[in-house]
Coordinates of C-alpha atoms and ligand atoms in Angstrom, one line a residue:
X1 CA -4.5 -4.7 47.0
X2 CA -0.9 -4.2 46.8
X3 CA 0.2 -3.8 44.0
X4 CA -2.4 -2.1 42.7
X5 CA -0.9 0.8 44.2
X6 CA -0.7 3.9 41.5
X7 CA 2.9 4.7 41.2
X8 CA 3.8 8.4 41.7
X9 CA 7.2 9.9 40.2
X10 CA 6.9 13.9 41.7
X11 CA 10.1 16.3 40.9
X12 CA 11.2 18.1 43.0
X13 CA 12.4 21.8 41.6
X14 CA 13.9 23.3 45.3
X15 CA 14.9 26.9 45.1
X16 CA 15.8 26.4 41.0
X17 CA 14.6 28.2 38.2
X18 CA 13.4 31.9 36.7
X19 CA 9.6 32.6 36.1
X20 CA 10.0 31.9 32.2
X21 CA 12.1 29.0 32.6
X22 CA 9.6 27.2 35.2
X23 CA 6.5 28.1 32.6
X24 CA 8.5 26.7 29.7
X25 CA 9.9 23.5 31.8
X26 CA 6.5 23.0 32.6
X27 CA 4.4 23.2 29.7
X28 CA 6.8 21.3 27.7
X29 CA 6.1 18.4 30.4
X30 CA 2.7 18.9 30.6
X31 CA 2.8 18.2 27.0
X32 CA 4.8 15.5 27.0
X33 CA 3.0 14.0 29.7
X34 CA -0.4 14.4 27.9
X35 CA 1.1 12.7 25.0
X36 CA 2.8 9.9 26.0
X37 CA -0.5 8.1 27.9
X38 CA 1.5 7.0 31.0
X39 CA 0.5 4.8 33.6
X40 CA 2.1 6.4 36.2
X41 CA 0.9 9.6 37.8
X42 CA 3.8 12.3 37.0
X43 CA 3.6 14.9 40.2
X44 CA 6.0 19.0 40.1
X45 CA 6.9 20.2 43.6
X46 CA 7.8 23.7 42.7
X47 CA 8.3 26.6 44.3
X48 CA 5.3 28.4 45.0
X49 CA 5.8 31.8 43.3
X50 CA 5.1 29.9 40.5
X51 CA 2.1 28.0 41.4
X52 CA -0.6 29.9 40.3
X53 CA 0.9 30.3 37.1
X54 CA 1.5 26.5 36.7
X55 CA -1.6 25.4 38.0
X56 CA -2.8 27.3 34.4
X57 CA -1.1 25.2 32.5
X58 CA -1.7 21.1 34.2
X59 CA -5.0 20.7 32.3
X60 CA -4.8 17.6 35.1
X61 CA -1.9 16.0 33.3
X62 CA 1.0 17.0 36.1
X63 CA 0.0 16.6 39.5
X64 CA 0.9 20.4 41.2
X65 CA 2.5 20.6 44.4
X66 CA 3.9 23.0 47.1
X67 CA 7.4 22.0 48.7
X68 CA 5.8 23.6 51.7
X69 CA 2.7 24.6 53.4
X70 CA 1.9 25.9 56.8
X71 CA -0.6 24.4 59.5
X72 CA -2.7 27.6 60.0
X73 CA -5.7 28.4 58.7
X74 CA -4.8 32.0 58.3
X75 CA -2.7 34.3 60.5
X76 CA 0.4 36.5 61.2
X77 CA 2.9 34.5 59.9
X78 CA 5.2 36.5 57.3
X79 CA 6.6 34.6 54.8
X80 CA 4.1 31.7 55.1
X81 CA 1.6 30.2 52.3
X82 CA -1.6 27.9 54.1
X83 CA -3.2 24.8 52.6
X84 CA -6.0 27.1 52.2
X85 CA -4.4 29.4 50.0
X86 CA -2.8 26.7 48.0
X87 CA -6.5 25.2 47.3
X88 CA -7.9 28.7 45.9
X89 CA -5.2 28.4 43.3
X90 CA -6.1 24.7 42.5
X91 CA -2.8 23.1 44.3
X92 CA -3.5 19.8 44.9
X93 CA -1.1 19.1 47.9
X94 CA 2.8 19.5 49.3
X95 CA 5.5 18.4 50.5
X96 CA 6.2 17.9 54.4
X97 CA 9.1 17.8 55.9
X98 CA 11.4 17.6 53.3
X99 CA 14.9 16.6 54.8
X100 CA 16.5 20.1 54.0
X101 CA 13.7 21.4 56.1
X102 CA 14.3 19.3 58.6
X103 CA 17.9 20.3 58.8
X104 CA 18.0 23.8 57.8
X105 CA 14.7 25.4 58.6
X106 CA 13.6 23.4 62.1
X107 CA 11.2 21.1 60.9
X108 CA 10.4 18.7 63.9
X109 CA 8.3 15.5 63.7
X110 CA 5.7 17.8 65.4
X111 CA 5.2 20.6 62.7
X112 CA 4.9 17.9 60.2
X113 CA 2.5 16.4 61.6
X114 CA 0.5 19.7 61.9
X115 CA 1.2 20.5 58.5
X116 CA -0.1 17.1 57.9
X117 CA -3.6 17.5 59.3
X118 CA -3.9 21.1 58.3
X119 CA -3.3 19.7 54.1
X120 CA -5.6 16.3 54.7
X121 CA -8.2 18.5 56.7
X122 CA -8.5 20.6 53.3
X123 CA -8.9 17.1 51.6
X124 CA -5.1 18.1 50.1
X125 CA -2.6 15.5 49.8
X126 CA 0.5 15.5 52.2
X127 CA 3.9 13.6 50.4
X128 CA 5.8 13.3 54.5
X129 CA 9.9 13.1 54.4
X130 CA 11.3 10.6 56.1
X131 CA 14.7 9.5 56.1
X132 CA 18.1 8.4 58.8
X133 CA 21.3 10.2 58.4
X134 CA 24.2 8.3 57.8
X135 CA 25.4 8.8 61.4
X136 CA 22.5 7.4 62.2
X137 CA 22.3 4.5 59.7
X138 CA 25.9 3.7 60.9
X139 CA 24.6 3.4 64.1
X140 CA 22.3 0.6 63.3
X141 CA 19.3 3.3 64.1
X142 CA 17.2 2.6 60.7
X143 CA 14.4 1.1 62.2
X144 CA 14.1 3.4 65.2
X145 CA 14.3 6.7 63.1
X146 CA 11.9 5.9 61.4
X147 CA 9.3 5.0 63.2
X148 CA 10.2 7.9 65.6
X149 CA 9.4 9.9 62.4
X150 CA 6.1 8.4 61.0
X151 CA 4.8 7.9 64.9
X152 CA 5.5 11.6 66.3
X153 CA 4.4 12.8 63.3
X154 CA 0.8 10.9 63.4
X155 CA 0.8 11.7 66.7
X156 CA 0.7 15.2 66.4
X157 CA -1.4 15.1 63.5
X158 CA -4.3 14.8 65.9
X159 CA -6.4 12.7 63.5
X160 CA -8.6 10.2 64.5
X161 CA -10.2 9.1 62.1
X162 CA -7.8 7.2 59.6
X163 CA -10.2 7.9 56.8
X164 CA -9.1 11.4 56.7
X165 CA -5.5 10.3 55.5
X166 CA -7.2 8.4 52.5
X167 CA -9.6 10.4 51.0
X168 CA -12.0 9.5 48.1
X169 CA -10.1 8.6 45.5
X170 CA -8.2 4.9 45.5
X171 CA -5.2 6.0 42.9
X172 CA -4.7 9.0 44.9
X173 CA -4.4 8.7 48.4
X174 CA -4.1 11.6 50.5
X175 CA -1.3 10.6 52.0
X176 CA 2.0 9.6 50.9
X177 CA 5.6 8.9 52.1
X178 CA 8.8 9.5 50.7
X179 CA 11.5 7.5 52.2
X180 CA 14.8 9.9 51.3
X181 CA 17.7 8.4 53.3
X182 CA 19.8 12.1 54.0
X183 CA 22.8 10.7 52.6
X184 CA 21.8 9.8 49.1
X185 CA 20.0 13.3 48.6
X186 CA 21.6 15.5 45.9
X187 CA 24.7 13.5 46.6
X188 CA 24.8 10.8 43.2
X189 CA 25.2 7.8 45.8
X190 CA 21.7 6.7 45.6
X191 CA 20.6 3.2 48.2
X192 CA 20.7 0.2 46.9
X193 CA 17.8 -1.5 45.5
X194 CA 17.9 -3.5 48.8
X195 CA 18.7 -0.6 51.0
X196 CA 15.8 0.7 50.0
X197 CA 13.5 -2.1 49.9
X198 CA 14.5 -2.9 53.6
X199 CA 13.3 0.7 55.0
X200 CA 10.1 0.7 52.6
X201 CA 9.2 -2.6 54.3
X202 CA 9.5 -0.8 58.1
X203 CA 7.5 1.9 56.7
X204 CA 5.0 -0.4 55.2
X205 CA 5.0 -2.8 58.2
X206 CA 4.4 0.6 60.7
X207 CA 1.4 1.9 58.4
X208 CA -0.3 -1.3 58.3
X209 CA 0.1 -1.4 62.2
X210 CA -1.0 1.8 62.9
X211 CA -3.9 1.8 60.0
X212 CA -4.8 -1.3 60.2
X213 CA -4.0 -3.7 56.8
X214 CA -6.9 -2.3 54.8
X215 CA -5.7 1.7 54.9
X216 CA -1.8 1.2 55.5
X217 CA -1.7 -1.2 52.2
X218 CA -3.0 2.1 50.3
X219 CA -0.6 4.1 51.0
X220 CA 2.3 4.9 48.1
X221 CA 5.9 4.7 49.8
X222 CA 7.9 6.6 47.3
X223 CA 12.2 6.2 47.1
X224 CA 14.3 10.0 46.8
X225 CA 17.8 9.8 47.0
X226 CA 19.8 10.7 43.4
X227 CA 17.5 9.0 41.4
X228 CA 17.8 8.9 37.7
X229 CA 16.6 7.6 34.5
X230 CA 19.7 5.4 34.2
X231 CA 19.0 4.2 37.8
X232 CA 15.0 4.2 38.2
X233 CA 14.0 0.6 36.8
X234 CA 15.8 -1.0 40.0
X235 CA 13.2 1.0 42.5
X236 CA 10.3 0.9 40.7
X237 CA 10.3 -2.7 40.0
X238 CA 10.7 -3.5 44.3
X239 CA 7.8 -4.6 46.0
X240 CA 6.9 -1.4 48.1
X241 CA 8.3 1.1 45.7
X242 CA 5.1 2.7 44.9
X243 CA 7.6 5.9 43.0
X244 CA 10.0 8.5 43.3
X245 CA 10.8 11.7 44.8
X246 CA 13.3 13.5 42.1
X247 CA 15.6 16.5 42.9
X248 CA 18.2 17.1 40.5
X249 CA 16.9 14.6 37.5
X250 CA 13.5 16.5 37.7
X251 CA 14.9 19.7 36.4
X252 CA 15.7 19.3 33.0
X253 CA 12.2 18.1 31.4
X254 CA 14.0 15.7 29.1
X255 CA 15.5 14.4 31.5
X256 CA 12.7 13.4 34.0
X257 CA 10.4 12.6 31.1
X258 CA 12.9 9.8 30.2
X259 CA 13.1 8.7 34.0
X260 CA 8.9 8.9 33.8
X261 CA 8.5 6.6 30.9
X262 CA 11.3 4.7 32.3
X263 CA 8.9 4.1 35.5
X264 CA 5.5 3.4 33.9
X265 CA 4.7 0.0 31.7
Ligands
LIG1 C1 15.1 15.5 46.8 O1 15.3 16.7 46.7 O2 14.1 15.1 47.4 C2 16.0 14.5 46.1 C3 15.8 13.2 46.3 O3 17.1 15.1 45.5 P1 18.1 14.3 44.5 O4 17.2 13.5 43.5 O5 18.8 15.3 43.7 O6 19.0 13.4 45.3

């Protein structure tokens, strides 16, 4: 069961890019992707003025995502986009929690976790942020961080039924986690190979207690932190390291479609 585990490389574009430059990037993935038969699923996290436009142009070969969704249905909340609205333009999930969220917009364990239930409820898939500091790393806090984060989160998710953070299909779950230690994002200090390795295995070893060994081994735990195509191999080769979460090497398409094929066998 393990490691039949998909792997999932998604890029992450932030605030970056014009209308015409996100249609081009895109289609010239999209492409690439459709050509090159990978055996990886290859995931965009864009920003969602462009969505609709993008979802145009997958034809299922890019997996689109929101960096962002809200946990209401519908409602007065300027600004906002829902899960719901998302759907009707064929989005398939979105990020939660991202850590520049978490620092610069007040994201709490407990509005992840809504935003959480209110994606899987649409049968949408939710890709939760987790990550220490380095304060907190220095602190010898790794462990308790994290845990803090997947629990509260969970917690708040109000879902009983673990089924719900599956879903139907096996190479898809609904659920994913990105572990994104804070200091390795857009710095160019990524984690080791065994930094890494250590926190996927307390994420692993939390799901599997909290889902029990037959849903917690589904789960994909994906690695962000300045990775590259020069630097990719080393995660994607761990035990655990079900794919990547991509910033800055996601936004040239060259560029992440080396790291892509660098990642699938
Ligand atoms: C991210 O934005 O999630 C990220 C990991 O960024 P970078 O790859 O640039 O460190």
């Amino acid at each position: 069961m393990q490691n039949k585990r998909k792997k999932l490389i998604i890029g992450n574009w932030k605030m970056f890019k014009d209308a015409i430059q996100a249609s081009a990037d895109f289609q010239t993935l999209s492409d690439n992707v459709a050509a090159k038969n990978l055996s990886i699923e290859v995931g965009v996290a864009a920003p969602s003025i462009f969505l609709a436009d993008l979802a145009r142009k997958t034809r299922n070969t890019v997996s689109l995502f929101a960096q962002n969704a809200h946990w209401a249905e519908e409602g007065a909340f300027t600004g906002e986009v829902s899960p719901a609205m998302l759907k009707s333009i064929h989005v398939l999930g979105s990020l939660v929690a991202h850590s520049e969220r978490r620092q610069m917009f007040a994201e709490t364990n407990q509005t992840a976790g809504a935003r959480i239930s209110a994606l899987l409820n649409h049968g949408m898939r939710a890709v939760y942020c987790v990550g220490e500091t380095l304060a907190e790393r220095e602190k010898g806090l790794l462990k308790e961080i994290l845990v803090t984060q997947l629990e509260q989160a969970f917690v708040a998710s109000k879902i009983r039924n673990s089924q719900t953070f599956v879903g139907s299909d096996p190479n898809k779950p609904l659920l994913s986690i990105a572990y994104e230690p804070v200091w390795a994002i857009g710095t160019g200090k990524a984690a080791s190979a065994v930094e890494a390795q250590e926190a996927h295995t307390i994420i692993r070893t939390f799901l599997l207690n909290y889902f029990g060994d037959e849903i917690g081994n589904q789960f994909q735990i994906l690695y962000g932190g300045s990775v590259k195509a020069n630097n990719v191999s080393e995660f994607i080769n761990c035990p655990n390291i079900d794919g990547a979460l991509v910033g800055g090497a996601s936004l040239v398409p060259k560029d992440f479609l080396e790291l892509c094929m660098k990642s699938s066998n």
